[in-house]
């Protein structure tokens, strides 16, 4: 197969064990662009472990110095802030399993704007640091163009799963996913490791040049998956093109649109794109 052609492969595994999933509502936020600041000497959006790490009116919510919100209006006194409404992708990604009765104010962004340890999800920077282990160490950073493509691919897949209606091959169209997937650093790590192997070694299957399959890469990243799916595309000029290639393959399409996943990692290395979905 020539390097100029696009390739997509997927892997699936499920262990449902009576899983119950509740539907969520997706809410779009606009940028208030406020010139005012709330409080004085406040270190908004920095990482924290408790309220003592924050100053001014900020409090430690979901490991960030911020405040709770239910709408953009609640964040309007904080410069460059969006309200990540509860149960939406940004709030789920930042708060993970932490229960929140409301959303939180987070720093506004466009694709590629956030730091290496963050992802731009639904217009807000959320924590997405890769695990600190030998497997992930070489992939903790990426260029701004690569991060922008990853942010774009994450949004495209998230929106596609939320909307449903995608037919895979001759099968029925997939219904909307019942739960929103959140960004997970371990899955980003596994996806980047695999993308680098595809790009550098010419891998064309789910087993990489070191003999590791999807599950082994997830385990090496520190993720104990009971359910997973993975797909890739090579020689793709954009995230949108890469996702189109993946969806054109019936097996990959079925994996990427299937319900039950809770977390998502994506990667771009060169012209190779990888999507890795999972649930522990």
PDB file of C-alpha atoms in Angstrom:
ATOM      1  CA  UNK A   1       0.000   0.000   0.000  1.00  0.00           C
ATOM      2  CA  UNK A   2       1.454   3.399  -0.971  1.00  0.00           C
ATOM      3  CA  UNK A   3       2.244   6.106   1.578  1.00  0.00           C
ATOM      4  CA  UNK A   4      -0.012   8.488  -0.331  1.00  0.00           C
ATOM      5  CA  UNK A   5      -3.120   6.503   0.470  1.00  0.00           C
ATOM      6  CA  UNK A   6      -5.218   6.853   3.603  1.00  0.00           C
ATOM      7  CA  UNK A   7      -5.659   3.949   5.980  1.00  0.00           C
ATOM      8  CA  UNK A   8      -8.070   3.387   8.813  1.00  0.00           C
ATOM      9  CA  UNK A   9      -8.231   0.515  11.303  1.00  0.00           C
ATOM     10  CA  UNK A  10     -10.322   0.051  14.418  1.00  0.00           C
ATOM     11  CA  UNK A  11     -10.487  -2.203  17.464  1.00  0.00           C
ATOM     12  CA  UNK A  12     -13.482  -2.799  19.691  1.00  0.00           C
ATOM     13  CA  UNK A  13     -14.095  -4.463  23.007  1.00  0.00           C
ATOM     14  CA  UNK A  14     -17.112  -4.271  25.317  1.00  0.00           C
ATOM     15  CA  UNK A  15     -17.890  -5.458  28.831  1.00  0.00           C
ATOM     16  CA  UNK A  16     -21.198  -3.864  29.767  1.00  0.00           C
ATOM     17  CA  UNK A  17     -21.891  -5.328  33.226  1.00  0.00           C
ATOM     18  CA  UNK A  18     -25.226  -3.574  33.633  1.00  0.00           C
ATOM     19  CA  UNK A  19     -23.944  -0.081  32.859  1.00  0.00           C
ATOM     20  CA  UNK A  20     -26.540   2.700  33.246  1.00  0.00           C
ATOM     21  CA  UNK A  21     -25.892   6.024  31.533  1.00  0.00           C
ATOM     22  CA  UNK A  22     -27.815   9.273  31.949  1.00  0.00           C
ATOM     23  CA  UNK A  23     -28.335  11.752  29.114  1.00  0.00           C
ATOM     24  CA  UNK A  24     -26.632  15.131  29.218  1.00  0.00           C
ATOM     25  CA  UNK A  25     -27.385  18.520  27.685  1.00  0.00           C
ATOM     26  CA  UNK A  26     -24.861  20.385  25.557  1.00  0.00           C
ATOM     27  CA  UNK A  27     -24.765  24.167  26.004  1.00  0.00           C
ATOM     28  CA  UNK A  28     -22.766  26.581  23.866  1.00  0.00           C
ATOM     29  CA  UNK A  29     -21.109  29.540  25.576  1.00  0.00           C
ATOM     30  CA  UNK A  30     -20.175  32.925  24.168  1.00  0.00           C
ATOM     31  CA  UNK A  31     -17.107  34.934  25.152  1.00  0.00           C
ATOM     32  CA  UNK A  32     -18.109  37.866  27.407  1.00  0.00           C
ATOM     33  CA  UNK A  33     -14.877  39.746  26.594  1.00  0.00           C
ATOM     34  CA  UNK A  34     -15.158  41.610  29.875  1.00  0.00           C
ATOM     35  CA  UNK A  35     -12.560  44.282  30.630  1.00  0.00           C
ATOM     36  CA  UNK A  36     -13.346  44.201  34.350  1.00  0.00           C
ATOM     37  CA  UNK A  37     -11.677  41.944  36.894  1.00  0.00           C
ATOM     38  CA  UNK A  38     -13.291  40.311  39.875  1.00  0.00           C
ATOM     39  CA  UNK A  39     -11.435  40.911  43.145  1.00  0.00           C
ATOM     40  CA  UNK A  40      -7.793  41.908  43.459  1.00  0.00           C
ATOM     41  CA  UNK A  41      -4.522  40.007  43.135  1.00  0.00           C
ATOM     42  CA  UNK A  42      -6.413  36.920  41.993  1.00  0.00           C
ATOM     43  CA  UNK A  43      -4.640  34.048  40.255  1.00  0.00           C
ATOM     44  CA  UNK A  44      -7.556  32.872  38.132  1.00  0.00           C
ATOM     45  CA  UNK A  45      -7.391  29.448  36.437  1.00  0.00           C
ATOM     46  CA  UNK A  46      -4.070  28.277  37.937  1.00  0.00           C
ATOM     47  CA  UNK A  47      -3.879  24.736  39.325  1.00  0.00           C
ATOM     48  CA  UNK A  48      -4.694  24.270  43.011  1.00  0.00           C
ATOM     49  CA  UNK A  49      -5.269  21.642  45.670  1.00  0.00           C
ATOM     50  CA  UNK A  50      -7.324  23.746  48.103  1.00  0.00           C
ATOM     51  CA  UNK A  51      -8.621  27.288  48.605  1.00  0.00           C
ATOM     52  CA  UNK A  52      -5.358  28.382  50.247  1.00  0.00           C
ATOM     53  CA  UNK A  53      -3.666  28.148  46.841  1.00  0.00           C
ATOM     54  CA  UNK A  54      -6.007  30.808  45.430  1.00  0.00           C
ATOM     55  CA  UNK A  55      -6.248  34.538  46.108  1.00  0.00           C
ATOM     56  CA  UNK A  56      -8.893  37.235  45.839  1.00  0.00           C
ATOM     57  CA  UNK A  57     -12.370  35.962  45.039  1.00  0.00           C
ATOM     58  CA  UNK A  58     -11.131  32.710  43.482  1.00  0.00           C
ATOM     59  CA  UNK A  59     -11.747  29.350  45.158  1.00  0.00           C
ATOM     60  CA  UNK A  60     -10.331  25.925  44.359  1.00  0.00           C
ATOM     61  CA  UNK A  61     -12.935  24.164  42.183  1.00  0.00           C
ATOM     62  CA  UNK A  62     -12.027  21.031  40.228  1.00  0.00           C
ATOM     63  CA  UNK A  63      -8.300  21.683  40.787  1.00  0.00           C
ATOM     64  CA  UNK A  64      -8.472  25.245  39.351  1.00  0.00           C
ATOM     65  CA  UNK A  65      -8.642  28.630  41.058  1.00  0.00           C
ATOM     66  CA  UNK A  66     -12.034  29.754  39.782  1.00  0.00           C
ATOM     67  CA  UNK A  67     -15.678  30.037  40.783  1.00  0.00           C
ATOM     68  CA  UNK A  68     -18.899  28.180  40.077  1.00  0.00           C
ATOM     69  CA  UNK A  69     -21.287  29.337  37.360  1.00  0.00           C
ATOM     70  CA  UNK A  70     -24.576  28.516  35.710  1.00  0.00           C
ATOM     71  CA  UNK A  71     -24.265  30.923  32.784  1.00  0.00           C
ATOM     72  CA  UNK A  72     -21.798  33.294  31.105  1.00  0.00           C
ATOM     73  CA  UNK A  73     -23.131  36.076  33.286  1.00  0.00           C
ATOM     74  CA  UNK A  74     -21.601  34.444  36.368  1.00  0.00           C
ATOM     75  CA  UNK A  75     -18.123  34.672  34.776  1.00  0.00           C
ATOM     76  CA  UNK A  76     -18.503  38.170  33.313  1.00  0.00           C
ATOM     77  CA  UNK A  77     -16.244  39.816  35.918  1.00  0.00           C
ATOM     78  CA  UNK A  78     -13.305  37.534  35.008  1.00  0.00           C
ATOM     79  CA  UNK A  79     -11.288  38.486  31.946  1.00  0.00           C
ATOM     80  CA  UNK A  80     -11.251  35.922  29.115  1.00  0.00           C
ATOM     81  CA  UNK A  81     -13.532  33.457  30.882  1.00  0.00           C
ATOM     82  CA  UNK A  82     -16.195  31.040  29.676  1.00  0.00           C
ATOM     83  CA  UNK A  83     -18.760  29.229  31.790  1.00  0.00           C
ATOM     84  CA  UNK A  84     -18.260  25.475  31.407  1.00  0.00           C
ATOM     85  CA  UNK A  85     -21.803  24.434  32.212  1.00  0.00           C
ATOM     86  CA  UNK A  86     -22.212  21.339  34.415  1.00  0.00           C
ATOM     87  CA  UNK A  87     -22.284  17.954  32.614  1.00  0.00           C
ATOM     88  CA  UNK A  88     -20.953  19.406  29.348  1.00  0.00           C
ATOM     89  CA  UNK A  89     -17.651  18.214  27.803  1.00  0.00           C
ATOM     90  CA  UNK A  90     -15.458  20.971  29.287  1.00  0.00           C
ATOM     91  CA  UNK A  91     -16.805  20.631  32.838  1.00  0.00           C
ATOM     92  CA  UNK A  92     -16.646  16.830  32.682  1.00  0.00           C
ATOM     93  CA  UNK A  93     -13.064  16.961  31.396  1.00  0.00           C
ATOM     94  CA  UNK A  94     -11.884  19.388  34.080  1.00  0.00           C
ATOM     95  CA  UNK A  95     -13.806  17.919  36.997  1.00  0.00           C
ATOM     96  CA  UNK A  96     -13.614  14.242  35.979  1.00  0.00           C
ATOM     97  CA  UNK A  97     -15.434  12.204  38.625  1.00  0.00           C
ATOM     98  CA  UNK A  98     -15.752  15.167  40.993  1.00  0.00           C
ATOM     99  CA  UNK A  99     -19.425  16.000  41.553  1.00  0.00           C
ATOM    100  CA  UNK A 100     -20.413  19.598  40.777  1.00  0.00           C
ATOM    101  CA  UNK A 101     -23.849  21.071  41.255  1.00  0.00           C
ATOM    102  CA  UNK A 102     -23.025  23.879  38.826  1.00  0.00           C
ATOM    103  CA  UNK A 103     -20.505  24.626  36.116  1.00  0.00           C
ATOM    104  CA  UNK A 104     -17.188  26.427  36.581  1.00  0.00           C
ATOM    105  CA  UNK A 105     -15.544  29.466  34.994  1.00  0.00           C
ATOM    106  CA  UNK A 106     -12.564  28.449  32.861  1.00  0.00           C
ATOM    107  CA  UNK A 107     -10.185  30.280  30.541  1.00  0.00           C
ATOM    108  CA  UNK A 108     -11.583  30.829  27.056  1.00  0.00           C
ATOM    109  CA  UNK A 109      -9.646  29.470  24.073  1.00  0.00           C
ATOM    110  CA  UNK A 110      -9.585  28.562  20.418  1.00  0.00           C
ATOM    111  CA  UNK A 111      -8.055  25.365  19.047  1.00  0.00           C
ATOM    112  CA  UNK A 112      -4.338  25.213  19.828  1.00  0.00           C
ATOM    113  CA  UNK A 113      -4.354  28.127  22.304  1.00  0.00           C
ATOM    114  CA  UNK A 114      -3.911  26.150  25.538  1.00  0.00           C
ATOM    115  CA  UNK A 115      -0.686  24.905  27.121  1.00  0.00           C
ATOM    116  CA  UNK A 116       0.871  21.464  26.615  1.00  0.00           C
ATOM    117  CA  UNK A 117      -0.869  20.175  29.742  1.00  0.00           C
ATOM    118  CA  UNK A 118      -4.311  21.332  28.552  1.00  0.00           C
ATOM    119  CA  UNK A 119      -6.800  20.839  25.747  1.00  0.00           C
ATOM    120  CA  UNK A 120      -9.233  23.374  24.319  1.00  0.00           C
ATOM    121  CA  UNK A 121     -12.593  21.681  24.850  1.00  0.00           C
ATOM    122  CA  UNK A 122     -15.819  23.503  23.940  1.00  0.00           C
ATOM    123  CA  UNK A 123     -13.990  26.842  23.956  1.00  0.00           C
ATOM    124  CA  UNK A 124     -12.324  26.432  27.363  1.00  0.00           C
ATOM    125  CA  UNK A 125      -8.870  25.264  28.489  1.00  0.00           C
ATOM    126  CA  UNK A 126      -9.155  22.100  30.599  1.00  0.00           C
ATOM    127  CA  UNK A 127      -6.492  19.961  32.280  1.00  0.00           C
ATOM    128  CA  UNK A 128      -5.229  17.118  30.103  1.00  0.00           C
ATOM    129  CA  UNK A 129      -1.696  16.421  31.289  1.00  0.00           C
ATOM    130  CA  UNK A 130      -0.234  13.123  30.136  1.00  0.00           C
ATOM    131  CA  UNK A 131       0.693  10.629  32.884  1.00  0.00           C
ATOM    132  CA  UNK A 132       4.207  10.998  34.263  1.00  0.00           C
ATOM    133  CA  UNK A 133       5.611   7.618  33.270  1.00  0.00           C
ATOM    134  CA  UNK A 134       8.283   6.335  30.881  1.00  0.00           C
ATOM    135  CA  UNK A 135       5.743   5.326  28.242  1.00  0.00           C
ATOM    136  CA  UNK A 136       4.327   8.844  27.938  1.00  0.00           C
ATOM    137  CA  UNK A 137       7.427  10.940  28.703  1.00  0.00           C
ATOM    138  CA  UNK A 138       8.507  11.564  25.112  1.00  0.00           C
ATOM    139  CA  UNK A 139       5.014  12.707  24.092  1.00  0.00           C
ATOM    140  CA  UNK A 140       4.120  15.171  26.872  1.00  0.00           C
ATOM    141  CA  UNK A 141       4.530  18.128  24.510  1.00  0.00           C
ATOM    142  CA  UNK A 142       3.395  18.847  20.973  1.00  0.00           C
ATOM    143  CA  UNK A 143       3.611  21.819  18.629  1.00  0.00           C
ATOM    144  CA  UNK A 144       0.805  24.353  18.462  1.00  0.00           C
ATOM    145  CA  UNK A 145      -0.302  23.157  15.019  1.00  0.00           C
ATOM    146  CA  UNK A 146      -0.529  19.571  16.278  1.00  0.00           C
ATOM    147  CA  UNK A 147      -2.419  20.642  19.411  1.00  0.00           C
ATOM    148  CA  UNK A 148      -4.817  22.691  17.284  1.00  0.00           C
ATOM    149  CA  UNK A 149      -5.512  19.653  15.085  1.00  0.00           C
ATOM    150  CA  UNK A 150      -6.072  17.502  18.172  1.00  0.00           C
ATOM    151  CA  UNK A 151      -8.517  20.054  19.589  1.00  0.00           C
ATOM    152  CA  UNK A 152     -10.355  20.148  16.253  1.00  0.00           C
ATOM    153  CA  UNK A 153     -10.556  16.358  15.992  1.00  0.00           C
ATOM    154  CA  UNK A 154     -11.812  16.082  19.582  1.00  0.00           C
ATOM    155  CA  UNK A 155     -14.579  18.606  18.860  1.00  0.00           C
ATOM    156  CA  UNK A 156     -15.564  16.957  15.575  1.00  0.00           C
ATOM    157  CA  UNK A 157     -15.920  13.531  17.146  1.00  0.00           C
ATOM    158  CA  UNK A 158     -17.657  14.877  20.240  1.00  0.00           C
ATOM    159  CA  UNK A 159     -20.204  16.735  18.124  1.00  0.00           C
ATOM    160  CA  UNK A 160     -20.727  13.734  15.852  1.00  0.00           C
ATOM    161  CA  UNK A 161     -21.401  11.417  18.801  1.00  0.00           C
ATOM    162  CA  UNK A 162     -23.758  13.930  20.405  1.00  0.00           C
ATOM    163  CA  UNK A 163     -25.774  14.379  17.204  1.00  0.00           C
ATOM    164  CA  UNK A 164     -25.940  10.726  16.151  1.00  0.00           C
ATOM    165  CA  UNK A 165     -27.473   9.813  12.814  1.00  0.00           C
ATOM    166  CA  UNK A 166     -24.281   8.490  11.226  1.00  0.00           C
ATOM    167  CA  UNK A 167     -24.870   5.274   9.229  1.00  0.00           C
ATOM    168  CA  UNK A 168     -21.944   2.842   9.255  1.00  0.00           C
ATOM    169  CA  UNK A 169     -21.852   0.850   6.031  1.00  0.00           C
ATOM    170  CA  UNK A 170     -25.212  -0.756   5.416  1.00  0.00           C
ATOM    171  CA  UNK A 171     -26.165  -0.627   9.092  1.00  0.00           C
ATOM    172  CA  UNK A 172     -28.711   1.630  10.757  1.00  0.00           C
ATOM    173  CA  UNK A 173     -27.697   5.153  11.745  1.00  0.00           C
ATOM    174  CA  UNK A 174     -26.169   5.365  15.202  1.00  0.00           C
ATOM    175  CA  UNK A 175     -28.340   7.111  17.836  1.00  0.00           C
ATOM    176  CA  UNK A 176     -26.921  10.040  19.824  1.00  0.00           C
ATOM    177  CA  UNK A 177     -24.516   8.959  22.557  1.00  0.00           C
ATOM    178  CA  UNK A 178     -26.131   8.941  25.993  1.00  0.00           C
ATOM    179  CA  UNK A 179     -23.069  10.382  27.724  1.00  0.00           C
ATOM    180  CA  UNK A 180     -20.484  12.977  26.769  1.00  0.00           C
ATOM    181  CA  UNK A 181     -16.883  11.760  26.627  1.00  0.00           C
ATOM    182  CA  UNK A 182     -14.269  13.757  28.528  1.00  0.00           C
ATOM    183  CA  UNK A 183     -10.619  14.389  27.692  1.00  0.00           C
ATOM    184  CA  UNK A 184      -8.247  11.924  29.355  1.00  0.00           C
ATOM    185  CA  UNK A 185      -4.463  12.356  29.468  1.00  0.00           C
ATOM    186  CA  UNK A 186      -3.720   8.629  29.414  1.00  0.00           C
ATOM    187  CA  UNK A 187      -5.761   8.208  26.235  1.00  0.00           C
ATOM    188  CA  UNK A 188      -4.040  11.203  24.643  1.00  0.00           C
ATOM    189  CA  UNK A 189      -0.715   9.546  25.540  1.00  0.00           C
ATOM    190  CA  UNK A 190      -1.696   6.193  23.999  1.00  0.00           C
ATOM    191  CA  UNK A 191      -2.973   7.939  20.869  1.00  0.00           C
ATOM    192  CA  UNK A 192       0.218  10.008  20.469  1.00  0.00           C
ATOM    193  CA  UNK A 193       2.486   6.994  20.971  1.00  0.00           C
ATOM    194  CA  UNK A 194       0.563   5.076  18.318  1.00  0.00           C
ATOM    195  CA  UNK A 195       0.443   8.021  15.894  1.00  0.00           C
ATOM    196  CA  UNK A 196       4.215   8.451  16.184  1.00  0.00           C
ATOM    197  CA  UNK A 197       4.734   4.757  15.480  1.00  0.00           C
ATOM    198  CA  UNK A 198       2.473   4.879  12.424  1.00  0.00           C
ATOM    199  CA  UNK A 199       4.181   8.001  11.119  1.00  0.00           C
ATOM    200  CA  UNK A 200       7.733   6.837  11.843  1.00  0.00           C
ATOM    201  CA  UNK A 201       7.561   3.098  11.277  1.00  0.00           C
ATOM    202  CA  UNK A 202       4.880   2.800   8.626  1.00  0.00           C
ATOM    203  CA  UNK A 203       2.617   0.703  10.873  1.00  0.00           C
ATOM    204  CA  UNK A 204      -0.619  -0.229   9.115  1.00  0.00           C
ATOM    205  CA  UNK A 205      -2.407  -2.308  11.715  1.00  0.00           C
ATOM    206  CA  UNK A 206      -3.428  -1.937  15.347  1.00  0.00           C
ATOM    207  CA  UNK A 207      -0.324  -3.801  16.516  1.00  0.00           C
ATOM    208  CA  UNK A 208       2.546  -1.319  16.601  1.00  0.00           C
ATOM    209  CA  UNK A 209       6.194  -1.930  15.743  1.00  0.00           C
ATOM    210  CA  UNK A 210       6.878  -2.949  19.368  1.00  0.00           C
ATOM    211  CA  UNK A 211       4.224  -5.664  19.234  1.00  0.00           C
ATOM    212  CA  UNK A 212       1.669  -3.783  21.359  1.00  0.00           C
ATOM    213  CA  UNK A 213      -2.021  -3.728  20.538  1.00  0.00           C
ATOM    214  CA  UNK A 214      -4.518  -1.095  21.666  1.00  0.00           C
ATOM    215  CA  UNK A 215      -5.076  -2.651  25.079  1.00  0.00           C
ATOM    216  CA  UNK A 216      -1.337  -2.975  25.763  1.00  0.00           C
ATOM    217  CA  UNK A 217      -0.748   0.673  24.892  1.00  0.00           C
ATOM    218  CA  UNK A 218      -3.583   1.736  27.188  1.00  0.00           C
ATOM    219  CA  UNK A 219      -2.160  -0.378  30.003  1.00  0.00           C
ATOM    220  CA  UNK A 220       1.300   1.121  29.463  1.00  0.00           C
ATOM    221  CA  UNK A 221      -0.262   4.581  29.742  1.00  0.00           C
ATOM    222  CA  UNK A 222      -1.876   3.600  33.053  1.00  0.00           C
ATOM    223  CA  UNK A 223      -5.430   3.152  31.773  1.00  0.00           C
ATOM    224  CA  UNK A 224      -7.313  -0.025  32.773  1.00  0.00           C
ATOM    225  CA  UNK A 225      -9.832  -0.220  29.924  1.00  0.00           C
ATOM    226  CA  UNK A 226     -12.838  -2.532  30.004  1.00  0.00           C
ATOM    227  CA  UNK A 227     -14.187  -1.000  26.797  1.00  0.00           C
ATOM    228  CA  UNK A 228     -12.213   0.628  24.005  1.00  0.00           C
ATOM    229  CA  UNK A 229     -12.127   1.585  20.333  1.00  0.00           C
ATOM    230  CA  UNK A 230      -9.312   2.938  18.210  1.00  0.00           C
ATOM    231  CA  UNK A 231      -8.995   4.175  14.650  1.00  0.00           C
ATOM    232  CA  UNK A 232      -6.405   5.989  12.575  1.00  0.00           C
ATOM    233  CA  UNK A 233      -5.931   7.715   9.238  1.00  0.00           C
ATOM    234  CA  UNK A 234      -2.681   8.576   7.459  1.00  0.00           C
ATOM    235  CA  UNK A 235      -1.750  11.198   4.877  1.00  0.00           C
ATOM    236  CA  UNK A 236      -4.691  13.361   5.938  1.00  0.00           C
ATOM    237  CA  UNK A 237      -4.470  17.125   5.326  1.00  0.00           C
ATOM    238  CA  UNK A 238      -6.866  18.031   8.162  1.00  0.00           C
ATOM    239  CA  UNK A 239      -8.721  16.686  11.177  1.00  0.00           C
ATOM    240  CA  UNK A 240     -11.970  16.805   9.209  1.00  0.00           C
ATOM    241  CA  UNK A 241     -10.490  14.761   6.372  1.00  0.00           C
ATOM    242  CA  UNK A 242      -9.025  12.226   8.821  1.00  0.00           C
ATOM    243  CA  UNK A 243     -12.362  11.704  10.551  1.00  0.00           C
ATOM    244  CA  UNK A 244     -14.052  11.285   7.174  1.00  0.00           C
ATOM    245  CA  UNK A 245     -11.577   8.537   6.277  1.00  0.00           C
ATOM    246  CA  UNK A 246     -12.255   6.749   9.562  1.00  0.00           C
ATOM    247  CA  UNK A 247     -16.017   6.961   9.166  1.00  0.00           C
ATOM    248  CA  UNK A 248     -15.786   5.564   5.623  1.00  0.00           C
ATOM    249  CA  UNK A 249     -14.565   2.289   7.146  1.00  0.00           C
ATOM    250  CA  UNK A 250     -17.557   0.367   8.539  1.00  0.00           C
ATOM    251  CA  UNK A 251     -15.696  -1.231  11.445  1.00  0.00           C
ATOM    252  CA  UNK A 252     -14.064   2.032  12.495  1.00  0.00           C
ATOM    253  CA  UNK A 253     -17.335   3.938  12.118  1.00  0.00           C
ATOM    254  CA  UNK A 254     -19.144   1.430  14.329  1.00  0.00           C
ATOM    255  CA  UNK A 255     -16.484   1.777  17.004  1.00  0.00           C
ATOM    256  CA  UNK A 256     -16.349   5.566  16.989  1.00  0.00           C
ATOM    257  CA  UNK A 257     -20.132   6.028  17.167  1.00  0.00           C
ATOM    258  CA  UNK A 258     -20.905   3.266  19.677  1.00  0.00           C
ATOM    259  CA  UNK A 259     -22.360   4.282  23.038  1.00  0.00           C
ATOM    260  CA  UNK A 260     -20.790   3.552  26.420  1.00  0.00           C
ATOM    261  CA  UNK A 261     -17.418   5.298  26.243  1.00  0.00           C
ATOM    262  CA  UNK A 262     -16.642   7.872  28.917  1.00  0.00           C
ATOM    263  CA  UNK A 263     -13.239   9.199  27.821  1.00  0.00           C
ATOM    264  CA  UNK A 264     -11.454  10.224  24.661  1.00  0.00           C
ATOM    265  CA  UNK A 265      -7.905  10.848  23.528  1.00  0.00           C
ATOM    266  CA  UNK A 266      -6.796  12.043  20.091  1.00  0.00           C
ATOM    267  CA  UNK A 267      -3.442  12.646  18.434  1.00  0.00           C
ATOM    268  CA  UNK A 268      -1.841  14.140  15.366  1.00  0.00           C
ATOM    269  CA  UNK A 269       1.776  13.369  14.466  1.00  0.00           C
ATOM    270  CA  UNK A 270       2.780  14.577  11.015  1.00  0.00           C
ATOM    271  CA  UNK A 271      -0.119  13.678   8.730  1.00  0.00           C
ATOM    272  CA  UNK A 272      -1.275  10.780  10.933  1.00  0.00           C
ATOM    273  CA  UNK A 273      -4.359  11.083  13.128  1.00  0.00           C
ATOM    274  CA  UNK A 274      -5.448   8.655  15.857  1.00  0.00           C
ATOM    275  CA  UNK A 275      -8.649   8.462  17.908  1.00  0.00           C
ATOM    276  CA  UNK A 276      -8.725   6.372  21.092  1.00  0.00           C
ATOM    277  CA  UNK A 277     -11.952   5.935  23.077  1.00  0.00           C
ATOM    278  CA  UNK A 278     -12.250   4.117  26.393  1.00  0.00           C
ATOM    279  CA  UNK A 279     -14.133   3.382  29.597  1.00  0.00           C
ATOM    280  CA  UNK A 280     -12.621   1.940  32.765  1.00  0.00           C
TER     281      UNK A 280
END
